[in-house]
PDB file of C-alpha atoms in Angstrom:
ATOM      1  CA  MET T 233     -92.098  88.289 -53.333  1.00 94.00           C
ATOM      2  CA  VAL T 234     -88.936  86.937 -54.983  1.00 96.00           C
ATOM      3  CA  VAL T 235     -88.808  87.241 -58.770  1.00 96.00           C
ATOM      4  CA  GLN T 236     -86.251  86.496 -61.443  1.00 96.00           C
ATOM      5  CA  ALA T 237     -84.735  89.596 -63.050  1.00 95.00           C
ATOM      6  CA  PHE T 238     -85.934  89.880 -66.643  1.00 93.00           C
ATOM      7  CA  ALA T 239     -87.020  93.470 -67.298  1.00 94.00           C
ATOM      8  CA  ASP T 240     -84.443  96.249 -67.606  1.00 96.00           C
ATOM      9  CA  GLU T 241     -85.786  97.928 -64.462  1.00 96.00           C
ATOM     10  CA  HIS T 242     -85.227  94.693 -62.513  1.00 97.00           C
ATOM     11  CA  TRP T 243     -81.699  94.293 -63.891  1.00 97.00           C
ATOM     12  CA  ASN T 244     -80.916  97.899 -62.936  1.00 98.00           C
ATOM     13  CA  ALA T 245     -82.208  97.392 -59.384  1.00 98.00           C
ATOM     14  CA  TYR T 246     -80.361  94.060 -59.096  1.00 98.00           C
ATOM     15  CA  HIS T 247     -77.064  95.706 -59.986  1.00 98.00           C
ATOM     16  CA  ASP T 248     -77.709  98.871 -57.934  1.00 98.00           C
ATOM     17  CA  ILE T 249     -78.340  96.807 -54.778  1.00 98.00           C
ATOM     18  CA  ARG T 250     -75.330  94.531 -55.258  1.00 97.00           C
ATOM     19  CA  ARG T 251     -73.010  97.426 -56.182  1.00 97.00           C
ATOM     20  CA  ALA T 252     -74.031  99.486 -53.130  1.00 98.00           C
ATOM     21  CA  VAL T 253     -74.028  96.682 -50.557  1.00 96.00           C
ATOM     22  CA  LEU T 254     -71.345  94.275 -51.725  1.00 94.00           C
ATOM     23  CA  PHE T 255     -68.862  96.768 -53.198  1.00 95.00           C
ATOM     24  CA  GLU T 256     -69.316 100.404 -52.210  1.00 97.00           C
ATOM     25  CA  ALA T 257     -70.240  99.713 -48.559  1.00 95.00           C
ATOM     26  CA  ARG T 258     -67.093  97.566 -48.279  1.00 93.00           C
ATOM     27  CA  GLY T 259     -64.859 100.128 -49.966  1.00 95.00           C
ATOM     28  CA  LEU T 260     -64.439  97.976 -53.073  1.00 95.00           C
ATOM     29  CA  ILE T 261     -64.378  99.153 -56.658  1.00 95.00           C
ATOM     30  CA  GLY T 262     -64.710  97.425 -59.991  1.00 95.00           C
ATOM     31  CA  TYR T 263     -68.285  96.142 -59.884  1.00 96.00           C
ATOM     32  CA  ASP T 264     -69.112  94.706 -63.317  1.00 97.00           C
ATOM     33  CA  ALA T 265     -72.801  94.996 -64.224  1.00 96.00           C
ATOM     34  CA  ASN T 266     -72.017  93.081 -67.417  1.00 96.00           C
ATOM     35  CA  HIS T 267     -70.312  90.110 -65.785  1.00 96.00           C
ATOM     36  CA  PRO T 268     -71.173  87.019 -67.854  1.00 96.00           C
ATOM     37  CA  ASP T 269     -71.968  84.913 -64.758  1.00 96.00           C
ATOM     38  CA  ASP T 270     -75.158  86.902 -64.197  1.00 95.00           C
ATOM     39  CA  ARG T 271     -76.576  85.744 -67.553  1.00 95.00           C
ATOM     40  CA  ARG T 272     -75.026  82.277 -67.769  1.00 96.00           C
ATOM     41  CA  ASP T 273     -77.404  79.342 -68.335  1.00 96.00           C
ATOM     42  CA  GLY T 274     -78.458  77.875 -64.998  1.00 96.00           C
ATOM     43  CA  HIS T 275     -77.730  81.112 -63.124  1.00 97.00           C
ATOM     44  CA  PHE T 276     -80.786  82.952 -61.843  1.00 97.00           C
ATOM     45  CA  PRO T 277     -80.588  86.603 -60.736  1.00 98.00           C
ATOM     46  CA  LEU T 278     -83.330  87.169 -58.163  1.00 98.00           C
ATOM     47  CA  LEU T 279     -84.913  90.228 -56.554  1.00 98.00           C
ATOM     48  CA  LEU T 280     -86.921  90.579 -53.365  1.00 98.00           C
ATOM     49  CA  LEU T 281     -89.792  92.967 -54.095  1.00 97.00           C
ATOM     50  CA  LEU T 282     -91.907  94.598 -51.400  1.00 96.00           C
ATOM     51  CA  GLU T 283     -94.902  96.361 -52.889  1.00 94.00           C
ATOM     52  CA  ASN T 284     -93.052  96.323 -56.238  1.00 93.00           C
ATOM     53  CA  THR T 285     -90.010  98.034 -54.676  1.00 96.00           C
ATOM     54  CA  PRO T 286     -86.698  96.126 -54.996  1.00 98.00           C
ATOM     55  CA  VAL T 287     -85.253  95.588 -51.523  1.00 98.00           C
ATOM     56  CA  GLY T 288     -82.814  92.709 -51.980  1.00 98.00           C
ATOM     57  CA  ALA T 289     -80.894  90.758 -54.589  1.00 98.00           C
ATOM     58  CA  ALA T 290     -79.248  87.353 -54.855  1.00 96.00           C
ATOM     59  CA  ARG T 291     -78.211  84.868 -57.493  1.00 97.00           C
ATOM     60  CA  LEU T 292     -78.840  81.125 -57.541  1.00 97.00           C
ATOM     61  CA  ASP T 293     -76.338  79.112 -59.594  1.00 97.00           C
ATOM     62  CA  LEU T 294     -77.373  75.557 -60.468  1.00 96.00           C
ATOM     63  CA  MET T 295     -74.360  73.261 -60.236  1.00 95.00           C
ATOM     64  CA  SER T 296     -75.965  69.849 -60.730  1.00 91.00           C
ATOM     65  CA  GLU T 297     -79.448  68.386 -60.817  1.00 86.00           C
ATOM     66  CA  GLN T 298     -79.868  68.777 -57.059  1.00 95.00           C
ATOM     67  CA  THR T 299     -77.217  71.265 -55.901  1.00 97.00           C
ATOM     68  CA  ALA T 300     -76.958  75.036 -56.264  1.00 97.00           C
ATOM     69  CA  TRP T 301     -74.787  77.873 -54.958  1.00 95.00           C
ATOM     70  CA  VAL T 302     -76.320  80.912 -53.280  1.00 94.00           C
ATOM     71  CA  ARG T 303     -74.385  83.947 -54.488  1.00 94.00           C
ATOM     72  CA  THR T 304     -74.194  87.673 -53.836  1.00 92.00           C
ATOM     73  CA  VAL T 305     -77.025  88.032 -51.309  1.00 94.00           C
ATOM     74  CA  ALA T 306     -77.609  91.712 -50.552  1.00 96.00           C
ATOM     75  CA  ILE T 307     -80.305  93.780 -48.837  1.00 97.00           C
ATOM     76  CA  ARG T 308     -80.440  97.565 -49.210  1.00 97.00           C
ATOM     77  CA  ALA T 309     -78.602  99.132 -46.258  1.00 96.00           C
ATOM     78  CA  GLU T 310     -81.652 101.000 -44.939  1.00 96.00           C
ATOM     79  CA  ARG T 311     -83.655  97.730 -44.904  1.00 96.00           C
ATOM     80  CA  GLN T 312     -81.064  95.526 -43.187  1.00 94.00           C
ATOM     81  CA  GLY T 313     -81.816  94.003 -39.788  1.00 92.00           C
ATOM     82  CA  LYS T 314     -85.574  93.885 -40.401  1.00 94.00           C
ATOM     83  CA  GLY T 315     -86.000  90.287 -41.582  1.00 94.00           C
ATOM     84  CA  TYR T 316     -85.817  90.987 -45.313  1.00 96.00           C
ATOM     85  CA  GLY T 317     -82.744  88.798 -45.736  1.00 93.00           C
ATOM     86  CA  ARG T 318     -84.703  85.865 -44.344  1.00 92.00           C
ATOM     87  CA  MET T 319     -87.557  86.682 -46.706  1.00 95.00           C
ATOM     88  CA  LEU T 320     -85.136  86.732 -49.632  1.00 96.00           C
ATOM     89  CA  MET T 321     -83.613  83.411 -48.597  1.00 93.00           C
ATOM     90  CA  ALA T 322     -87.053  81.813 -48.133  1.00 94.00           C
ATOM     91  CA  GLY T 323     -88.036  82.915 -51.638  1.00 96.00           C
ATOM     92  CA  LEU T 324     -84.705  81.746 -53.021  1.00 95.00           C
ATOM     93  CA  GLU T 325     -85.163  78.339 -51.372  1.00 94.00           C
ATOM     94  CA  LYS T 326     -88.653  78.034 -52.851  1.00 96.00           C
ATOM     95  CA  PHE T 327     -87.325  78.993 -56.297  1.00 96.00           C
ATOM     96  CA  ALA T 328     -84.499  76.453 -55.927  1.00 96.00           C
ATOM     97  CA  SER T 329     -86.914  73.724 -54.863  1.00 95.00           C
ATOM     98  CA  GLN T 330     -89.036  74.397 -57.961  1.00 94.00           C
ATOM     99  CA  HIS T 331     -85.899  73.685 -60.008  1.00 94.00           C
ATOM    100  CA  GLY T 332     -85.255  70.365 -58.248  1.00 95.00           C
ATOM    101  CA  VAL T 333     -82.543  71.642 -55.913  1.00 96.00           C
ATOM    102  CA  LYS T 334     -82.225  69.714 -52.663  1.00 95.00           C
ATOM    103  CA  ARG T 335     -78.901  71.141 -51.441  1.00 94.00           C
ATOM    104  CA  LEU T 336     -77.838  74.780 -51.267  1.00 92.00           C
ATOM    105  CA  LEU T 337     -74.226  75.808 -50.774  1.00 91.00           C
ATOM    106  CA  VAL T 338     -73.060  79.213 -49.552  1.00 86.00           C
ATOM    107  CA  ASN T 339     -69.619  80.775 -49.694  1.00 77.00           C
ATOM    108  CA  ALA T 340     -70.270  83.780 -47.458  1.00 67.00           C
ATOM    109  CA  ALA T 341     -68.195  86.825 -46.633  1.00 67.00           C
ATOM    110  CA  ARG T 342     -66.984  86.786 -43.029  1.00 70.00           C
ATOM    111  CA  ASP T 343     -69.351  89.588 -42.058  1.00 69.00           C
ATOM    112  CA  ALA T 344     -72.330  87.561 -43.366  1.00 65.00           C
ATOM    113  CA  VAL T 345     -71.658  84.206 -41.675  1.00 63.00           C
ATOM    114  CA  GLY T 346     -73.768  85.134 -38.637  1.00 67.00           C
ATOM    115  CA  PHE T 347     -76.764  85.823 -40.884  1.00 68.00           C
ATOM    116  CA  TYR T 348     -76.657  82.334 -42.391  1.00 62.00           C
ATOM    117  CA  GLU T 349     -76.097  80.721 -38.995  1.00 63.00           C
ATOM    118  CA  SER T 350     -79.011  82.575 -37.379  1.00 67.00           C
ATOM    119  CA  ALA T 351     -81.287  82.007 -40.354  1.00 63.00           C
ATOM    120  CA  ARG T 352     -80.738  78.254 -39.947  1.00 56.00           C
ATOM    121  CA  MET T 353     -80.893  77.703 -43.650  1.00 53.00           C
ATOM    122  CA  GLY T 354     -80.352  74.202 -44.980  1.00 47.00           C
ATOM    123  CA  CYS T 355     -77.125  75.426 -46.552  1.00 42.00           C
ATOM    124  CA  HIS T 356     -73.621  73.999 -46.227  1.00 40.00           C
TER     125      HIS T 356
END
């Protein structure tokens, strides 16, 4: 199930997943858990929960009435390659559709392009 991060425990998991996967695993430093984009109006931090355990995180940024950016998609390292990324994207797409989004855009890291291509998402 994909849920929007509201509770402190969800925010903590959201940042833990993104920090580990998108920064530490890539040898990057400087992750900002207080970055204003995460709480900006029209930006939705999302978590993939499996049996109430956070497995993945992403953010959906509304750009116009019908267009949104998919940002910072991350699945815990030990859960990667098992279809959870597709589950997260399916939940994200459903969430986006409920907000009137008809077009999703993705600016993916080079090592993630294959995921989006194989998932055949309606993203550009």
